[in-house]
Structures are given as C-alpha cells and as structure tokens.
Amino acid sequence: MLAGAGAGAMAVAVVALLLPPANAVQSAPAPDTVDPAAAASELVAGFATQLGSAYAGAYYDADRRRMVVNVAGYDHSTIARIRTAGAEPRQVTNTGATLGSAARTMRKQVRIPGTAWAVDPRTNQLVVTADSTVSTRNWNRLAATVRSLGNGVARLQRSAGEFRLFAEGGDAIFGGRARCSLGFNVTTRNGPGFLTAGHCGVAARRWSDAPNGRPIGTVEDATFPGRGDFALVTYDDSATEAPSAVDIGRGRLVQIRQAAEAVVGQRVIRMGSTTGLDDGTVLALDVTVNYPEGTVTGLIQTDVCAEPGDSGGPLFTANGAAIGLTSGGSGNCAVGGETFFQPVPAALRAVGADLP
C-alpha cells in the first residue's frame, strides 16, 4: 500500500514503502545538508539576462565547489561581474544563441524516435544522442544534420539502451493497467493532490494506492507528449493529509522545503517504487526527447538509474529541494543509462499548485 495516498491521520507524503535494493543508496540523505550547487545557482540566476548574447550557459563544478559561467567573448566588466557574484568565468567559442539555434534546427529537421538532444555547458556543444533502436539510415541522417550545424557546434553519440517511458511494473500508484510512482504532494485551490508523470496521467484518470484498489485520486491536468511530462492528481477526499516529505524507506523521511531548478553538475537523489533510492548527477537541462509515443521538451537529463514503475517518482536534493519527476530513459539500475525528468517548478506553474 502506498502511504500518503489515502485519507486520515495515518497518511504521509511518500513515494513508496519499498526498501532500496542492494545496489541503491543505503544511507538517508541529511535533510539539513546545505546543497552547494543550489546555493551557487542563486548567485548567478540573473546572468542569462545580465550578460545577454555573451552568456553561454553555466554548470556546477563539484570538485572545485564553484559555479562556472560560460562567456562567449572577453569583456572585462562581464568577467568582473561574474567573479563578484562568486562564480568563475570561462571563455567558450559557441554563444548561447548559436547553441539555441542548433537545437531549433534539430527540432525542425529530426523527429526520429529514440533520439534526444540538449546543450552541454561543460563542452559548450549541443549533444545529440541516438539509442540502440535508431537505424543506420537514420544515424546517417542525424550525422548529416549535426555536420550542417557547423564545426564544433554539436556532437553525435550512441546510447547502448533504448529510450522508453518508465510507466509499468513497480508497486506504487495504480490506474487501469498502468503502474507509476507518486512524486510530490501539493496543495491546489481544490484541495490536496500530488504530482506524477504526465504519461501516467493520460494512461488513466483514476488512481489507487493498491492493485485493483478503490480510487483515491482523480487526474485534473496532464501534459504528455509536448512541453513536458507531468500530471496533477487531486485526492478525492479533501481531508487527506498530504505533508511535504519523501519516504526513503525504513521510516526515514526527507522534508521537502521548496521547489528548485536543476543545475548541471548538481548531485541529486531519486526515489521510485521499483528501484527504491538512488543518486547521481544532473547532466543537461532543457532536453528534447523523442519517445516512441511522442516528443517531449524541457526535460532534465541525469545519470541516475531508473526502471519501469519509477515513472512520476521524485528527484530531489539532500537538503529537501524538489527538482524533478521521473519521465523515462534507457538502461536500468544494473548497467546504468540516461534518465529524463520533468522539472518540478514548471509543473507547479502549469497546474497552479504549490508544495504544502
């Protein structure tokens, strides 16, 4: 049974009561740990506007514990502003406009299932990934498009796995034949609810906390495919207790204090009903993924593993920042792979909800 999905005093905001598997993170993250990546991101949050065409992305360097801001061209005043904010400037070749234009070209010319692309600020390139289902003919088409973008603007790489949604298997929330994970509890004008993946929300309208169980929530809003992969489910019982916390197993809770934007290089934690607890690093933002079911834009890419049944589960930080909702990816928790997440702040804005 999924606690947090029923009414009454016993309800708590959990993703699953499943204990983490042997290869997952075993220790509870410290709720009061300061997240240096999140702190650094606040220092440079306004640089995209302040620097204009000179801004070419930013990332968190975990080894040096500093935010690095990419700058196309060298201007003493720009460099000084970045250093004054506590970040480190880095000269790069490709401007943000160049990389943005490259991404738009990919969206116009390439809609091949099993492909994804995103700007990698660490290499100052657009990274285009093709999974194992992409044929040689389509690979050659991708390669030609990447070459057309210009020398050093983009690179093409192959994923060993297959990009797919993680919406079946597991033991969390159930809607029809779909099985997903609860993400984060929220408050809405219609009462308490929770966020999960959009492809779960379009798969079934009513959701329960047990196989073939009594429905406890109804989908109010769902986006998939398109500009995101998120859904809002409101509890049928308006008296449901839905505090802001994630159950990471064995009675341990991580209190969720705020929603936050992801930062490339940031350390993050994922909880899911199939694989339990695992962690990893944010690799890219504003990712476009061409699933067999349709194209989704605006996602987060990480190297955190996930498997079917983990869809909709929460991505968060050790200090309690809600970052994302599990969408899909490739691989599994035995071999790893790419995993994509819906940003929480964008989902909250779209459905008009807040964290409790």
Coordinates of N, CA, C and O in Angstrom, one line a residue, residues 247-344:
D247 N 9.3 9.7 1.6 CA 9.7 8.5 2.4 C 10.7 7.7 1.6 O 10.5 7.3 0.5
I248 N 11.9 7.6 2.2 CA 13.0 6.9 1.5 C 13.3 5.5 2.1 O 14.3 4.9 1.9
G249 N 12.3 5.0 2.8 CA 12.3 3.6 3.3 C 12.8 3.6 4.8 O 13.4 4.5 5.3
R250 N 12.4 2.5 5.4 CA 12.7 2.2 6.8 C 12.4 3.3 7.8 O 13.1 3.6 8.7
G251 N 11.3 4.0 7.5 CA 10.8 5.0 8.4 C 11.5 6.4 8.3 O 11.2 7.3 9.1
R252 N 12.4 6.5 7.3 CA 13.1 7.7 7.1 C 12.4 8.7 6.2 O 12.0 8.3 5.1
L253 N 12.4 10.0 6.5 CA 11.7 11.0 5.7 C 12.7 12.1 5.3 O 13.5 12.4 6.2
V254 N 12.6 12.6 4.1 CA 13.3 13.8 3.8 C 12.2 14.9 3.6 O 11.3 14.8 2.7
Q255 N 12.3 15.9 4.4 CA 11.3 17.0 4.3 C 11.6 17.8 3.1 O 12.7 18.2 2.8
I256 N 10.6 18.1 2.3 CA 10.7 18.9 1.1 C 10.4 20.3 1.4 O 9.2 20.6 1.8
R257 N 11.3 21.2 1.3 CA 11.2 22.6 1.7 C 10.8 23.6 0.6 O 10.3 24.6 0.9
Q258 N 11.2 23.2 -0.6 CA 11.0 24.2 -1.7 C 11.1 23.4 -3.0 O 11.7 22.3 -3.1
A259 N 10.6 24.1 -4.1 CA 10.9 23.6 -5.5 C 12.1 24.4 -6.0 O 12.2 25.6 -5.7
A260 N 13.0 23.7 -6.7 CA 14.1 24.4 -7.2 C 14.5 24.0 -8.7 O 14.2 22.8 -9.0
E261 N 15.1 24.8 -9.4 CA 15.6 24.5 -10.8 C 16.8 23.7 -10.6 O 17.7 23.9 -9.8
A262 N 17.0 22.7 -11.5 CA 18.2 21.9 -11.6 C 19.4 22.7 -12.1 O 19.2 23.7 -12.8
V263 N 20.6 22.2 -11.7 CA 21.8 22.8 -12.2 C 22.7 21.7 -12.7 O 22.9 20.7 -12.1
V264 N 23.3 21.9 -13.9 CA 24.2 20.9 -14.5 C 25.4 20.8 -13.5 O 26.0 21.7 -13.0
G265 N 25.7 19.5 -13.2 CA 26.7 19.2 -12.2 C 26.2 19.0 -10.8 O 27.0 18.5 -9.9
Q266 N 25.0 19.2 -10.6 CA 24.4 19.1 -9.2 C 24.2 17.7 -8.9 O 23.8 16.8 -9.7
R267 N 24.4 17.3 -7.6 CA 24.1 16.0 -7.1 C 22.6 15.9 -6.7 O 22.1 16.8 -6.0
V268 N 21.9 14.8 -7.2 CA 20.5 14.7 -6.9 C 20.2 13.2 -6.5 O 21.0 12.3 -6.7
I269 N 19.0 13.1 -5.9 CA 18.6 11.8 -5.4 C 17.2 11.4 -6.0 O 16.4 12.3 -6.2
R270 N 17.0 10.2 -6.4 CA 15.7 9.8 -7.0 C 15.2 8.6 -6.1 O 15.9 7.8 -5.7
M271 N 13.8 8.7 -5.9 CA 13.1 7.6 -5.3 C 12.1 7.1 -6.2 O 11.4 7.8 -6.9
G272 N 12.0 5.8 -6.3 CA 11.0 5.1 -7.2 C 10.5 3.9 -6.6 O 11.1 3.2 -5.8
S273 N 9.3 3.5 -7.0 CA 8.6 2.3 -6.4 C 9.2 1.0 -6.8 O 9.0 0.0 -6.1
T274 N 9.9 1.0 -7.9 CA 10.6 -0.3 -8.4 C 12.0 -0.4 -7.8 O 12.3 -1.4 -7.3
T275 N 12.8 0.6 -8.0 CA 14.2 0.5 -7.6 C 14.6 1.2 -6.3 O 15.8 1.1 -5.9
G276 N 13.6 1.8 -5.6 CA 14.0 2.4 -4.4 C 14.8 3.7 -4.6 O 14.5 4.5 -5.4
L277 N 15.9 3.8 -3.8 CA 16.6 5.1 -3.7 C 17.9 5.0 -4.5 O 18.6 3.9 -4.4
D278 N 18.2 6.0 -5.3 CA 19.5 6.0 -6.0 C 19.9 7.5 -6.2 O 19.0 8.4 -6.0
D279 N 21.1 7.8 -6.5 CA 21.6 9.1 -6.7 C 22.5 9.2 -7.9 O 22.9 8.3 -8.5
G280 N 22.8 10.5 -8.3 CA 23.6 10.7 -9.4 C 23.8 12.2 -9.6 O 23.6 13.0 -8.7
T281 N 24.1 12.6 -10.9 CA 24.4 14.0 -11.3 C 23.5 14.5 -12.4 O 23.2 13.7 -13.3
V282 N 23.2 15.7 -12.4 CA 22.5 16.4 -13.5 C 23.4 16.6 -14.6 O 24.5 17.2 -14.4
L283 N 23.1 16.1 -15.8 CA 23.9 16.2 -17.0 C 23.5 17.3 -18.0 O 24.4 17.9 -18.6
A284 N 22.2 17.6 -18.1 CA 21.8 18.6 -19.1 C 20.4 19.1 -18.7 O 19.7 18.4 -18.0
L285 N 20.1 20.3 -19.2 CA 18.8 20.9 -19.0 C 18.1 21.2 -20.3 O 18.8 21.2 -21.4
D286 N 16.8 21.4 -20.3 CA 16.0 21.8 -21.5 C 16.3 20.7 -22.6 O 16.5 21.0 -23.7
V287 N 16.1 19.5 -22.2 CA 16.4 18.4 -23.1 C 15.1 18.0 -23.9 O 14.0 18.1 -23.4
T288 N 15.3 17.7 -25.2 CA 14.3 17.3 -26.1 C 14.5 15.7 -26.2 O 15.5 15.3 -26.6
V289 N 13.4 15.0 -26.0 CA 13.5 13.5 -26.1 C 12.4 13.1 -27.1 O 11.2 13.4 -26.9
N290 N 12.7 12.3 -28.0 CA 11.8 11.7 -29.0 C 11.5 10.3 -28.6 O 12.1 9.3 -29.0
Y291 N 10.5 10.1 -27.7 CA 10.0 8.8 -27.3 C 9.2 8.2 -28.5 O 8.7 8.9 -29.3
P292 N 9.0 6.9 -28.5 CA 8.1 6.3 -29.5 C 6.7 6.9 -29.4 O 6.0 7.0 -30.4
E293 N 6.3 7.3 -28.2 CA 4.9 7.8 -28.0 C 4.8 9.3 -28.4 O 3.7 9.8 -28.4
G294 N 5.9 10.0 -28.6 CA 5.9 11.4 -29.0 C 7.1 12.2 -28.4 O 7.8 11.7 -27.6
T295 N 7.2 13.4 -28.9 CA 8.3 14.2 -28.5 C 8.0 15.0 -27.2 O 6.9 15.6 -27.1
V296 N 8.9 15.1 -26.3 CA 8.8 15.9 -25.1 C 9.9 16.8 -24.9 O 11.1 16.5 -25.2
T297 N 9.7 18.1 -24.6 CA 10.7 19.1 -24.5 C 10.8 19.6 -23.1 O 9.9 19.4 -22.2
G298 N 11.9 20.3 -22.8 CA 12.1 20.9 -21.5 C 12.5 20.0 -20.3 O 12.2 20.3 -19.2
L299 N 13.0 18.8 -20.6 CA 13.3 17.9 -19.5 C 14.8 18.0 -19.0 O 15.6 18.7 -19.5
I300 N 15.0 17.4 -17.8 CA 16.3 17.3 -17.2 C 16.9 16.0 -17.5 O 16.2 14.9 -17.4
Q301 N 18.2 15.9 -17.8 CA 18.9 14.6 -18.1 C 19.9 14.4 -16.9 O 20.6 15.3 -16.5
T302 N 19.9 13.1 -16.4 CA 20.8 12.8 -15.4 C 21.4 11.4 -15.7 O 21.0 10.7 -16.6
D303 N 22.4 11.0 -14.8 CA 22.9 9.6 -14.9 C 22.3 8.7 -13.8 O 22.9 7.7 -13.5
V304 N 21.3 9.2 -13.1 CA 20.6 8.4 -12.1 C 19.8 7.3 -12.7 O 19.1 7.5 -13.7
C305 N 20.0 6.1 -12.3 CA 19.3 4.9 -12.9 C 17.8 5.0 -12.6 O 17.4 5.6 -11.6
A306 N 17.0 4.3 -13.4 CA 15.6 4.1 -13.1 C 15.1 3.0 -14.0 O 15.7 2.6 -15.0
E307 N 13.9 2.4 -13.6 CA 13.4 1.3 -14.3 C 11.8 1.4 -14.4 O 11.3 2.3 -13.7
P308 N 11.2 0.6 -15.2 CA 9.7 0.6 -15.3 C 9.1 0.6 -13.9 O 9.4 -0.2 -13.0
G309 N 8.1 1.5 -13.7 CA 7.4 1.6 -12.4 C 7.9 2.8 -11.6 O 7.2 3.3 -10.7
D310 N 9.1 3.3 -12.0 CA 9.6 4.5 -11.3 C 9.0 5.8 -11.9 O 9.3 6.9 -11.3
S311 N 8.3 5.8 -13.0 CA 7.7 7.0 -13.6 C 6.9 7.8 -12.6 O 6.1 7.3 -11.8
G312 N 7.2 9.1 -12.6 CA 6.5 10.0 -11.7 C 7.1 10.2 -10.4 O 6.8 11.2 -9.7
G313 N 8.1 9.3 -10.0 CA 8.7 9.4 -8.7 C 9.6 10.7 -8.6 O 10.0 11.3 -9.6
P314 N 9.9 11.1 -7.4 CA 10.6 12.4 -7.2 C 12.1 12.4 -7.4 O 12.8 11.4 -7.0
L315 N 12.6 13.4 -7.9 CA 14.0 13.8 -7.9 C 14.2 14.9 -7.0 O 13.5 16.0 -7.2
F316 N 15.1 14.9 -6.1 CA 15.2 15.9 -5.0 C 16.7 16.0 -4.6 O 17.6 15.2 -5.0
T317 N 17.0 17.0 -3.7 CA 18.3 17.1 -3.2 C 18.3 16.7 -1.7 O 17.3 16.6 -1.1
A318 N 19.5 16.6 -1.2 CA 19.7 16.1 0.2 C 19.1 17.2 1.2 O 18.7 16.8 2.3
N319 N 19.1 18.4 0.8 CA 18.6 19.5 1.7 C 17.1 19.8 1.5 O 16.6 20.8 2.0
G320 N 16.4 18.9 0.7 CA 15.0 19.0 0.6 C 14.4 19.9 -0.5 O 13.3 20.5 -0.3
A321 N 15.1 20.0 -1.6 CA 14.6 20.8 -2.7 C 14.0 19.8 -3.8 O 14.6 18.8 -4.2
A322 N 12.7 20.0 -4.1 CA 12.1 19.2 -5.2 C 12.6 19.7 -6.5 O 12.4 20.8 -6.9
I323 N 13.2 18.7 -7.3 CA 13.8 19.1 -8.6 C 13.0 18.6 -9.8 O 12.8 19.3 -10.7
G324 N 12.6 17.3 -9.7 CA 12.0 16.7 -10.9 C 11.1 15.5 -10.6 O 11.0 15.0 -9.5
L325 N 10.4 15.1 -11.7 CA 9.5 13.9 -11.7 C 10.1 12.9 -12.8 O 10.3 13.4 -13.9
T326 N 10.2 11.7 -12.5 CA 10.8 10.7 -13.4 C 9.9 10.6 -14.6 O 8.7 10.3 -14.6
S327 N 10.5 10.7 -15.8 CA 9.8 10.6 -17.1 C 10.2 9.2 -17.8 O 9.4 8.3 -17.9
G328 N 11.4 9.1 -18.2 CA 11.9 7.9 -18.9 C 13.3 7.9 -19.1 O 14.1 8.7 -18.5
G329 N 13.8 7.0 -20.0 CA 15.2 6.9 -20.3 C 15.6 5.6 -20.8 O 14.8 4.9 -21.4
S330 N 16.9 5.3 -20.7 CA 17.4 4.0 -21.2 C 18.1 3.3 -20.1 O 18.5 3.9 -19.1
G331 N 18.4 2.0 -20.3 CA 19.2 1.2 -19.3 C 18.4 0.8 -18.1 O 17.1 0.8 -18.1
N332 N 19.1 0.5 -17.1 CA 18.5 0.1 -15.8 C 19.4 0.3 -14.7 O 20.5 0.8 -14.9
C333 N 19.1 -0.2 -13.5 CA 20.0 0.0 -12.3 C 21.1 -1.0 -12.2 O 21.9 -1.0 -11.3
A334 N 21.2 -1.9 -13.2 CA 22.3 -2.8 -13.2 C 23.4 -2.3 -14.1 O 24.6 -2.4 -13.8
V335 N 23.0 -1.7 -15.3 CA 24.0 -1.2 -16.2 C 24.1 0.3 -16.3 O 25.0 0.9 -16.9
G336 N 23.1 1.1 -15.7 CA 23.1 2.5 -15.8 C 22.4 3.0 -17.1 O 21.7 2.2 -17.8
G337 N 22.6 4.2 -17.5 CA 22.0 4.8 -18.7 C 21.5 6.2 -18.4 O 21.8 6.8 -17.4
E338 N 20.9 6.8 -19.5 CA 20.4 8.1 -19.4 C 18.9 8.1 -18.8 O 18.2 7.2 -19.1
T339 N 18.6 9.1 -17.9 CA 17.3 9.2 -17.4 C 16.8 10.7 -17.5 O 17.6 11.6 -17.2
F340 N 15.5 10.8 -17.8 CA 15.0 12.2 -18.1 C 13.9 12.5 -17.0 O 13.1 11.6 -16.6
F341 N 13.8 13.7 -16.6 CA 12.9 14.2 -15.6 C 12.2 15.5 -16.0 O 12.8 16.3 -16.6
Q342 N 11.0 15.6 -15.6 CA 10.2 16.8 -15.7 C 10.6 17.7 -14.6 O 10.5 17.4 -13.4
P343 N 11.0 19.0 -14.9 CA 11.3 20.0 -13.8 C 10.0 20.3 -13.0 O 9.0 20.5 -13.5
V344 N 10.2 20.2 -11.7 CA 9.1 20.5 -10.8 C 8.5 21.9 -10.8 O 7.3 22.1 -10.9

